[in-house]
Every structure is written in structure tokens, then in C-alpha cells.
Coordinates of C-alpha atoms and ligand atoms in Angstrom, one line a residue:
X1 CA 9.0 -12.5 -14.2
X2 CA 8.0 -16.3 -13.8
X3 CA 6.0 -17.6 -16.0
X4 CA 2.3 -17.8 -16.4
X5 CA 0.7 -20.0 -13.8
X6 CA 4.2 -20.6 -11.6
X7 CA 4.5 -19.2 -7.7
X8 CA 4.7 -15.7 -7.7
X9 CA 8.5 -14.0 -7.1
X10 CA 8.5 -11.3 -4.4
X11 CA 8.5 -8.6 -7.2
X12 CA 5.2 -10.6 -8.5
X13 CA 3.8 -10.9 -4.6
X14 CA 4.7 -6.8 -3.8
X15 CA 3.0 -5.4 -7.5
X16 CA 0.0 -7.8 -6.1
X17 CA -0.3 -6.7 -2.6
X18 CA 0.5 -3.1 -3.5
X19 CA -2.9 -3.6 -5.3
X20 CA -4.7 -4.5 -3.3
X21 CA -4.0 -2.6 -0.1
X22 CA -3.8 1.1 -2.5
X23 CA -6.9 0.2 -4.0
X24 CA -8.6 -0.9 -0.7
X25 CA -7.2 2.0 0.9
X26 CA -8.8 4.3 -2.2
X27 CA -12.1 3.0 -1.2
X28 CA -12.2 2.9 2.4
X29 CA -14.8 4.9 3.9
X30 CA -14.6 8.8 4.3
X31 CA -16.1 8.5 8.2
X32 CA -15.4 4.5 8.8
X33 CA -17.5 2.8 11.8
X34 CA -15.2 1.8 15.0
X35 CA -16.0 -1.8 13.3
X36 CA -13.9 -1.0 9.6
X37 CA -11.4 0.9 11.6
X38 CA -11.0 -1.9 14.1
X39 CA -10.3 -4.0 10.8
X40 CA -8.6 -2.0 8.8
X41 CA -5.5 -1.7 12.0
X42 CA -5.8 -5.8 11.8
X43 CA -5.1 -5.9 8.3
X44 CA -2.3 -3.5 8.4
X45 CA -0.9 -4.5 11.4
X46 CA -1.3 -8.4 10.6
X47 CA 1.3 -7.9 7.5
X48 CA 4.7 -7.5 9.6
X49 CA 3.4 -11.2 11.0
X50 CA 2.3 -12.7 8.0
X51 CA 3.2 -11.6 4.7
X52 CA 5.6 -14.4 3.1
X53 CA 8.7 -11.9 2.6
X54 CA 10.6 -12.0 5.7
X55 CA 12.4 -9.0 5.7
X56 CA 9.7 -7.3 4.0
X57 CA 7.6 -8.2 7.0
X58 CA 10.1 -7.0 9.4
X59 CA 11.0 -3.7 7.9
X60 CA 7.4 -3.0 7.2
X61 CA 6.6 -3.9 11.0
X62 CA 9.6 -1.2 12.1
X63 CA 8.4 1.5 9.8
X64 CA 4.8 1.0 11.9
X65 CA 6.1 1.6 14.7
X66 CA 7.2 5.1 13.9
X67 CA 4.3 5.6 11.9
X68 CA 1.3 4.5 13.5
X69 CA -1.7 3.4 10.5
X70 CA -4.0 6.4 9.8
X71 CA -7.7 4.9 10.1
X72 CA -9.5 7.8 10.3
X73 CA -10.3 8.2 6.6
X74 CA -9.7 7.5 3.5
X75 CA -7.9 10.4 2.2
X76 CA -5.5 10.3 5.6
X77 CA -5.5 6.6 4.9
X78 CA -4.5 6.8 0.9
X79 CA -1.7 9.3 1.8
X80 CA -0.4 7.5 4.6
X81 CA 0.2 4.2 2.7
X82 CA 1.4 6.0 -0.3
X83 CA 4.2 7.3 2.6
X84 CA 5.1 4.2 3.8
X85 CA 5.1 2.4 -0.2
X86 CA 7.8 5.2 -1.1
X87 CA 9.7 4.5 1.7
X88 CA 10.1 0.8 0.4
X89 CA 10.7 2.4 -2.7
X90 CA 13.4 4.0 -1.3
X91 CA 15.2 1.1 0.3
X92 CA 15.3 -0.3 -2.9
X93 CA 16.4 2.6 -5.0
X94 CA 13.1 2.9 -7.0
X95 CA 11.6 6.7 -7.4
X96 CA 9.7 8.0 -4.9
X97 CA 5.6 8.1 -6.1
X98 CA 4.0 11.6 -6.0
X99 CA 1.2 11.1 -3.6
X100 CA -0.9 14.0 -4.9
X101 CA -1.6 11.2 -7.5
X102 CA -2.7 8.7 -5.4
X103 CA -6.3 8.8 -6.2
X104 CA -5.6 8.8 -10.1
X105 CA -3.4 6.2 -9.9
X106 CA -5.6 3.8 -8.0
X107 CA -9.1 5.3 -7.8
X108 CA -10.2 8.0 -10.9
X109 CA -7.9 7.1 -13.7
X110 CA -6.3 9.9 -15.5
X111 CA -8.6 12.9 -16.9
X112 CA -7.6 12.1 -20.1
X113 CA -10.3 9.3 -20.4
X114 CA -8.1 6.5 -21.4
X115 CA -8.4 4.1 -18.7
X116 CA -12.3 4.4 -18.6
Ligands
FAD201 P1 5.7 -1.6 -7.0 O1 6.6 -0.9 -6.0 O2 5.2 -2.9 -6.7 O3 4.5 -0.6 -7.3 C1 3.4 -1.0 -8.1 C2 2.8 0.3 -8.7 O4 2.3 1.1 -7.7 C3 3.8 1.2 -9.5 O5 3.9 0.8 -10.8 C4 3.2 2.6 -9.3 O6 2.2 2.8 -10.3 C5 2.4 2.5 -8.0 N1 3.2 3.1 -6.9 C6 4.5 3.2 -6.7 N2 4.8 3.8 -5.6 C7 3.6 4.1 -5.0 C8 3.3 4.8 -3.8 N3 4.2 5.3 -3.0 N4 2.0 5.0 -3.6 C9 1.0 4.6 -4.4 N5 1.3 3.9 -5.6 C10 2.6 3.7 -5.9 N6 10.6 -5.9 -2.1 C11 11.9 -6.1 -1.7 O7 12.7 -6.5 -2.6 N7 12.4 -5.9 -0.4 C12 11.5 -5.5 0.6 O8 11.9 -5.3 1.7 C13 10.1 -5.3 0.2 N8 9.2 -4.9 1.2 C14 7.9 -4.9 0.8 C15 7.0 -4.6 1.8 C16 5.6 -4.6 1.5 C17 4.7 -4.3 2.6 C18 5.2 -4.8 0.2 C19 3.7 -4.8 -0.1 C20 6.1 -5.1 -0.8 C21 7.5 -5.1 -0.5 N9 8.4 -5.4 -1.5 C22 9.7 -5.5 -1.1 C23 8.1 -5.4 -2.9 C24 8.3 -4.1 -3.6 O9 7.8 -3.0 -2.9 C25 7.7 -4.0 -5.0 O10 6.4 -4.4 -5.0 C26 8.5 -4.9 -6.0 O11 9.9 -4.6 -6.0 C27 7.9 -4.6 -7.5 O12 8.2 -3.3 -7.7 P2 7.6 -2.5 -9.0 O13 8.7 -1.6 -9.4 O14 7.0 -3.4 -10.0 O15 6.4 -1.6 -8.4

């Protein structure tokens, strides 16, 4: 890992973006307005242009095509991103992330209490 206060790596950028779009994803709303779902397809769908990992970008934009973003809510929303992290995960040989667990990974916190 680089050290404190130098540009991130793309291990640094991924754990960072991963972050935010779980978490964001773990909050979205259970019945979003046409407005959040409107934005919620821009933000996924802006990544494949933007994000500064080319062939991040690019794979990410080919696994969208097959698998359209699930807007519709955020428990078909959660699951679907938690599908398309673990299939980065596999590319890069990293085990694949139950996604029964996505909501006490990124939302409740385990029910032992330690993370509150
Ligand atoms: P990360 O994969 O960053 O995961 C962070 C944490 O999320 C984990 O510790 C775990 O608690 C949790 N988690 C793991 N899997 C899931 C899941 N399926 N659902 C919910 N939570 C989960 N890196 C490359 O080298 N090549 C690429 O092509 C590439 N493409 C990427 C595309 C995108 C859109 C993004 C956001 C990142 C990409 N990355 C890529 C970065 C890569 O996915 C990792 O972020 C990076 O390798 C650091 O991995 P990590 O093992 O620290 O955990």
C-alpha cells in the first residue's frame, strides 16, 4: 500500500470505490422515485466511462451489458452489485463474497455487537 497521503494504487482506488457504491447501494431506497432511479443507472453506468482503471472500466462496462443494473430496490440493488463485485473477484482469483451477508457487511454490522 502507498503511503499515507500519496495517490491511491488501483487496490487503494477499488477498496475505496467498493465502499462507496456497497454502502450507497445498502441505503438506497426500498421503492426509489423515477428521479433516484434515473440517477442511480447514471452513476453505475458512468463508471465503464470514467473510472481511472482502464481495463477496470472496460470489463466492468462488458459485464453491464449482460447484466443490466437492478434499480428497482435496494435489496435487488445490494444483491446485484454484490454479483457483479464477485465476478471481479473472480477475474482476479480472490474468493467469491457470500451475498446473504451483504447487509452485515455494509449496512447492520455483525449481531455480535462489535462494530456498534
Ligand atoms: P475488495 O475487492 O476491494 O473488497 C473490499 C471489501 O468488500 C472486502 O474486504 C469484503 O469485505 C467486501 N467484499 C468482497 N467481495 C464483495 C462482494 N461481492 N459484495 C460485497 N462486498 C464484498 N482490480 C484489478 O486489478 N483489475 C480489475 O479489472 C479491477 N476491476 C475493478 C472494477 C471495479 C468497478 C472496481 C470498483 C474495482 C476493480 N478492481 C480491479 C479493484 C479490485 O476489485 C479490488 O478492489 C482490489 O483488488 C482490492 O481488493 P481487496 O482484496 O482489498 O478487496
Amino acid at each position: 500500500e502507498p503511503p499515507a497521503g500519496c495517490p491511491p494504487d488501483v487496490e487503494q482506488l477499488g477498496r475505496a470505490t467498493w465502499m462507496f457504491l456497497h454502502t450507497t447501494a445498502a441505503y438506497y431506497p426500498e421503492k426509489p422515485t423515477p428521479t433516484q432511479r434515473a440517477n442511480m443507472l447514471m452513476l453505475l453506468r458512468s463508471l465503464p466511462i470514467l473510472y481511472p482503471c482502464g481495463w477496470c472500466a472496460e470489463d466492468f462496462g462488458k459485464d453491464l451489458q449482460s447484466n443490466p443494473p437492478q434499480v428497482g430496490g435496494r435489496e435487488a440493488l445490494s444483491r446485484w452489485l454484490c454479483e457483479r463485485h464477485n465476478e471481479v473477484n473472480q477475474k482476479l482469483g480472490k474468493e467469491s463474497f457470500d451475498c446473504a451477508k451483504v447487509d452485515e457487511r455494509w449496512k447492520d454490522g455483525p449481531s455480535d455487537g462489535r462494530c456498534d
